[in-house]
Amino acid sequence: MLKILFNLLKFFLVAIALVIVVALILRIIFFKGPVLTPSALPTTPIIDMHVHTAGLGHGNSGSFISDELKKGYKFDYYLKAFGVTAQSLETEGDQLAIKQLAKMVDESEHVKGVVVLAMDGVIHNQGKNKGKIDKEKTQIYIPSSYIAEQTAKYPTLHYGASINPYRRDALNRLEQAKEHGAVLIKWIPNIQHIDPSDLTLTPFYAKMKELDLPLLSHTGQERAFGSAIDDYGDPKLLKLPLAMGVTVIAAHIATTGEIEGESNYERALPMLSGYPNFYSEISSLTQINKLGYLNNAISNPKIKNKLLYGSDFPLTNMILVSPYYFPLNLTIKQMYDISKISNPLDRDVALKQALGVPTEIFSRSAELLNIK
């Protein structure tokens, strides 16, 4: 019996050694290095324009998360990425997550500010509650008023409002957001049940244009939540606000999913070069499910001048993102050194810089959003 076990162990060790040798040979043969020569980081402040927060309704935040989402396996991972637990939020309030974000920025070597994003809910479209939030269909709700209040406490945190345009008082909420310092409006149409091409939203877009509030809208599939209407992630649905002159930022360059047999990414590319007021950003593009998209985007001369810097934290502080997913672009030392950076904001910057993200992409978020 011992001899059989010994032979099995020897077999597995030899097999592992062969796999390692083959992997090293393949890496040597196919190693490409970064798609662009890494450049210096900008001397101007780097602003991460795509950062989320957590909220369970503690500390009078008004936030809530659906039972479905709380029971999902992702929930604890999200909280852990912030360095909080459900119990610590209950004890110290949802404000603890905001405090952790501010601490993270203060300790960052490269990132000097982040845009913290609110998240509005689904809105009833009929009946006596038409125009009011539908809590049964809403998976996550983080009020704009709460984010405005909290970001005002920290000079490095900037207010990203979220207003569902189907609210009865949506135009008033836009004005309030601007008054309280909002630098953009954030949508995830897939989970907020917003059709960006709906002509009834014309007054909302006109008010956004009047107030000079950009729209940061998720494009592509949405898989961070329990359910989604992915047709609303079609980048072509954003042609209405673009035609009206609203500055629109397509989150993630629509790098997942397809519509009518065409990838959302391919649907977005001609729009980025065709509309002067259409931009995108590179948040989430280092996730394992999106490998190759970052290299493709920054090497495309037609769109790289339209890209902004964002991380999509907390997703960048989870197993979805690792420098070890880029063995054909990074040396072993680079992968190791980047993985050892403790600050998740700096780690994201270091990974993207090593992969060849140009200096101007890191600086463009602050420029476009007019953040000093």
PDB file of C-alpha atoms in Angstrom, residues 64-175:
ATOM      1  CA  PHE A  64     -30.176  48.887   1.599  1.00  0.00           C
ATOM      2  CA  ILE A  65     -29.252  45.676  -0.189  1.00  0.00           C
ATOM      3  CA  SER A  66     -31.750  43.056  -1.272  1.00  0.00           C
ATOM      4  CA  ASP A  67     -32.005  39.797   0.655  1.00  0.00           C
ATOM      5  CA  GLU A  68     -31.080  37.964  -2.546  1.00  0.00           C
ATOM      6  CA  LEU A  69     -27.795  39.856  -2.798  1.00  0.00           C
ATOM      7  CA  LYS A  70     -27.007  39.478   0.905  1.00  0.00           C
ATOM      8  CA  LYS A  71     -27.477  35.709   0.670  1.00  0.00           C
ATOM      9  CA  GLY A  72     -25.225  35.426  -2.380  1.00  0.00           C
ATOM     10  CA  TYR A  73     -21.652  34.183  -2.096  1.00  0.00           C
ATOM     11  CA  LYS A  74     -20.274  37.531  -3.364  1.00  0.00           C
ATOM     12  CA  PHE A  75     -21.640  39.601  -0.481  1.00  0.00           C
ATOM     13  CA  ASP A  76     -18.974  38.818   2.135  1.00  0.00           C
ATOM     14  CA  TYR A  77     -16.220  39.235  -0.452  1.00  0.00           C
ATOM     15  CA  TYR A  78     -17.459  42.737  -1.271  1.00  0.00           C
ATOM     16  CA  LEU A  79     -17.449  43.750   2.394  1.00  0.00           C
ATOM     17  CA  LYS A  80     -14.023  42.192   2.972  1.00  0.00           C
ATOM     18  CA  ALA A  81     -12.602  44.255   0.108  1.00  0.00           C
ATOM     19  CA  PHE A  82     -13.552  47.392   2.068  1.00  0.00           C
ATOM     20  CA  GLY A  83     -12.047  46.010   5.250  1.00  0.00           C
ATOM     21  CA  VAL A  84     -15.443  45.914   6.953  1.00  0.00           C
ATOM     22  CA  THR A  85     -17.966  43.306   8.059  1.00  0.00           C
ATOM     23  CA  ALA A  86     -21.740  43.354   8.393  1.00  0.00           C
ATOM     24  CA  GLN A  87     -21.234  43.505  12.151  1.00  0.00           C
ATOM     25  CA  SER A  88     -18.789  46.437  12.036  1.00  0.00           C
ATOM     26  CA  LEU A  89     -21.189  48.375   9.795  1.00  0.00           C
ATOM     27  CA  GLU A  90     -24.002  47.698  12.237  1.00  0.00           C
ATOM     28  CA  THR A  91     -21.841  48.878  15.145  1.00  0.00           C
ATOM     29  CA  GLU A  92     -20.217  51.922  13.535  1.00  0.00           C
ATOM     30  CA  GLY A  93     -22.649  52.711  10.728  1.00  0.00           C
ATOM     31  CA  ASP A  94     -22.271  52.549   6.943  1.00  0.00           C
ATOM     32  CA  GLN A  95     -20.045  55.591   7.292  1.00  0.00           C
ATOM     33  CA  LEU A  96     -17.248  53.190   8.234  1.00  0.00           C
ATOM     34  CA  ALA A  97     -16.921  52.084   4.610  1.00  0.00           C
ATOM     35  CA  ILE A  98     -16.599  55.715   3.490  1.00  0.00           C
ATOM     36  CA  LYS A  99     -14.027  56.320   6.215  1.00  0.00           C
ATOM     37  CA  GLN A 100     -12.062  53.308   4.973  1.00  0.00           C
ATOM     38  CA  LEU A 101     -12.106  54.697   1.435  1.00  0.00           C
ATOM     39  CA  ALA A 102     -10.791  58.062   2.615  1.00  0.00           C
ATOM     40  CA  LYS A 103      -8.033  56.321   4.573  1.00  0.00           C
ATOM     41  CA  MET A 104      -7.121  54.300   1.492  1.00  0.00           C
ATOM     42  CA  VAL A 105      -6.757  57.469  -0.586  1.00  0.00           C
ATOM     43  CA  ASP A 106      -4.749  59.216   2.122  1.00  0.00           C
ATOM     44  CA  GLU A 107      -2.340  56.283   2.217  1.00  0.00           C
ATOM     45  CA  SER A 108      -2.101  56.000  -1.572  1.00  0.00           C
ATOM     46  CA  GLU A 109       1.127  57.062  -3.216  1.00  0.00           C
ATOM     47  CA  HIS A 110      -0.446  57.758  -6.604  1.00  0.00           C
ATOM     48  CA  VAL A 111      -4.227  58.260  -6.345  1.00  0.00           C
ATOM     49  CA  LYS A 112      -5.132  61.666  -4.919  1.00  0.00           C
ATOM     50  CA  GLY A 113      -8.906  61.436  -5.143  1.00  0.00           C
ATOM     51  CA  VAL A 114     -11.787  59.086  -5.962  1.00  0.00           C
ATOM     52  CA  VAL A 115     -15.340  59.588  -7.176  1.00  0.00           C
ATOM     53  CA  VAL A 116     -17.623  57.677  -4.792  1.00  0.00           C
ATOM     54  CA  LEU A 117     -20.725  56.491  -6.602  1.00  0.00           C
ATOM     55  CA  ALA A 118     -24.259  56.533  -5.249  1.00  0.00           C
ATOM     56  CA  MET A 119     -26.708  53.960  -6.605  1.00  0.00           C
ATOM     57  CA  ASP A 120     -30.391  54.716  -7.152  1.00  0.00           C
ATOM     58  CA  GLY A 121     -32.971  51.950  -7.297  1.00  0.00           C
ATOM     59  CA  VAL A 122     -35.645  50.676  -9.646  1.00  0.00           C
ATOM     60  CA  ILE A 123     -38.652  53.004  -9.985  1.00  0.00           C
ATOM     61  CA  HIS A 124     -42.316  51.967 -10.202  1.00  0.00           C
ATOM     62  CA  ASN A 125     -43.586  52.611 -13.727  1.00  0.00           C
ATOM     63  CA  GLN A 126     -47.307  52.411 -13.028  1.00  0.00           C
ATOM     64  CA  GLY A 127     -49.985  52.515 -10.337  1.00  0.00           C
ATOM     65  CA  LYS A 128     -50.231  54.750  -7.293  1.00  0.00           C
ATOM     66  CA  ASN A 129     -46.491  54.418  -6.616  1.00  0.00           C
ATOM     67  CA  LYS A 130     -45.439  55.430 -10.120  1.00  0.00           C
ATOM     68  CA  GLY A 131     -42.255  57.490  -9.918  1.00  0.00           C
ATOM     69  CA  LYS A 132     -41.272  56.125  -6.494  1.00  0.00           C
ATOM     70  CA  ILE A 133     -38.636  53.554  -5.636  1.00  0.00           C
ATOM     71  CA  ASP A 134     -39.614  49.901  -6.027  1.00  0.00           C
ATOM     72  CA  LYS A 135     -37.868  48.196  -3.119  1.00  0.00           C
ATOM     73  CA  GLU A 136     -38.898  44.707  -4.211  1.00  0.00           C
ATOM     74  CA  LYS A 137     -37.041  45.014  -7.531  1.00  0.00           C
ATOM     75  CA  THR A 138     -34.126  47.105  -6.248  1.00  0.00           C
ATOM     76  CA  GLN A 139     -30.998  45.070  -5.496  1.00  0.00           C
ATOM     77  CA  ILE A 140     -28.873  47.877  -4.085  1.00  0.00           C
ATOM     78  CA  TYR A 141     -29.712  51.414  -3.033  1.00  0.00           C
ATOM     79  CA  ILE A 142     -27.200  53.981  -1.837  1.00  0.00           C
ATOM     80  CA  PRO A 143     -28.866  57.412  -1.718  1.00  0.00           C
ATOM     81  CA  SER A 144     -27.247  60.358  -3.443  1.00  0.00           C
ATOM     82  CA  SER A 145     -27.980  62.517  -0.395  1.00  0.00           C
ATOM     83  CA  TYR A 146     -25.959  60.129   1.794  1.00  0.00           C
ATOM     84  CA  ILE A 147     -22.974  60.123  -0.591  1.00  0.00           C
ATOM     85  CA  ALA A 148     -23.144  63.937  -0.862  1.00  0.00           C
ATOM     86  CA  GLU A 149     -23.090  64.260   2.919  1.00  0.00           C
ATOM     87  CA  GLN A 150     -20.251  61.795   3.437  1.00  0.00           C
ATOM     88  CA  THR A 151     -17.940  62.905   0.618  1.00  0.00           C
ATOM     89  CA  ALA A 152     -18.234  66.501   1.859  1.00  0.00           C
ATOM     90  CA  LYS A 153     -16.325  65.398   4.981  1.00  0.00           C
ATOM     91  CA  TYR A 154     -13.220  64.363   3.048  1.00  0.00           C
ATOM     92  CA  PRO A 155     -11.340  66.543   0.521  1.00  0.00           C
ATOM     93  CA  THR A 156     -10.127  63.480  -1.398  1.00  0.00           C
ATOM     94  CA  LEU A 157     -13.613  62.025  -1.946  1.00  0.00           C
ATOM     95  CA  HIS A 158     -15.795  63.393  -4.728  1.00  0.00           C
ATOM     96  CA  TYR A 159     -19.538  63.036  -5.108  1.00  0.00           C
ATOM     97  CA  GLY A 160     -20.938  60.801  -7.835  1.00  0.00           C
ATOM     98  CA  ALA A 161     -24.739  61.087  -7.758  1.00  0.00           C
ATOM     99  CA  SER A 162     -27.165  58.459  -9.051  1.00  0.00           C
ATOM    100  CA  ILE A 163     -30.656  59.501 -10.116  1.00  0.00           C
ATOM    101  CA  ASN A 164     -33.099  57.210 -11.844  1.00  0.00           C
ATOM    102  CA  PRO A 165     -34.688  59.457 -14.507  1.00  0.00           C
ATOM    103  CA  TYR A 166     -38.081  57.810 -13.993  1.00  0.00           C
ATOM    104  CA  ARG A 167     -38.444  59.431 -10.565  1.00  0.00           C
ATOM    105  CA  ARG A 168     -41.243  62.011 -10.335  1.00  0.00           C
ATOM    106  CA  ASP A 169     -38.812  64.623  -9.036  1.00  0.00           C
ATOM    107  CA  ALA A 170     -35.832  63.592 -11.165  1.00  0.00           C
ATOM    108  CA  LEU A 171     -35.173  67.110 -12.488  1.00  0.00           C
ATOM    109  CA  ASN A 172     -35.205  68.607  -8.994  1.00  0.00           C
ATOM    110  CA  ARG A 173     -32.834  65.882  -7.838  1.00  0.00           C
ATOM    111  CA  LEU A 174     -30.466  66.784 -10.667  1.00  0.00           C
ATOM    112  CA  GLU A 175     -30.400  70.398  -9.525  1.00  0.00           C
TER     113      GLU A 175
END
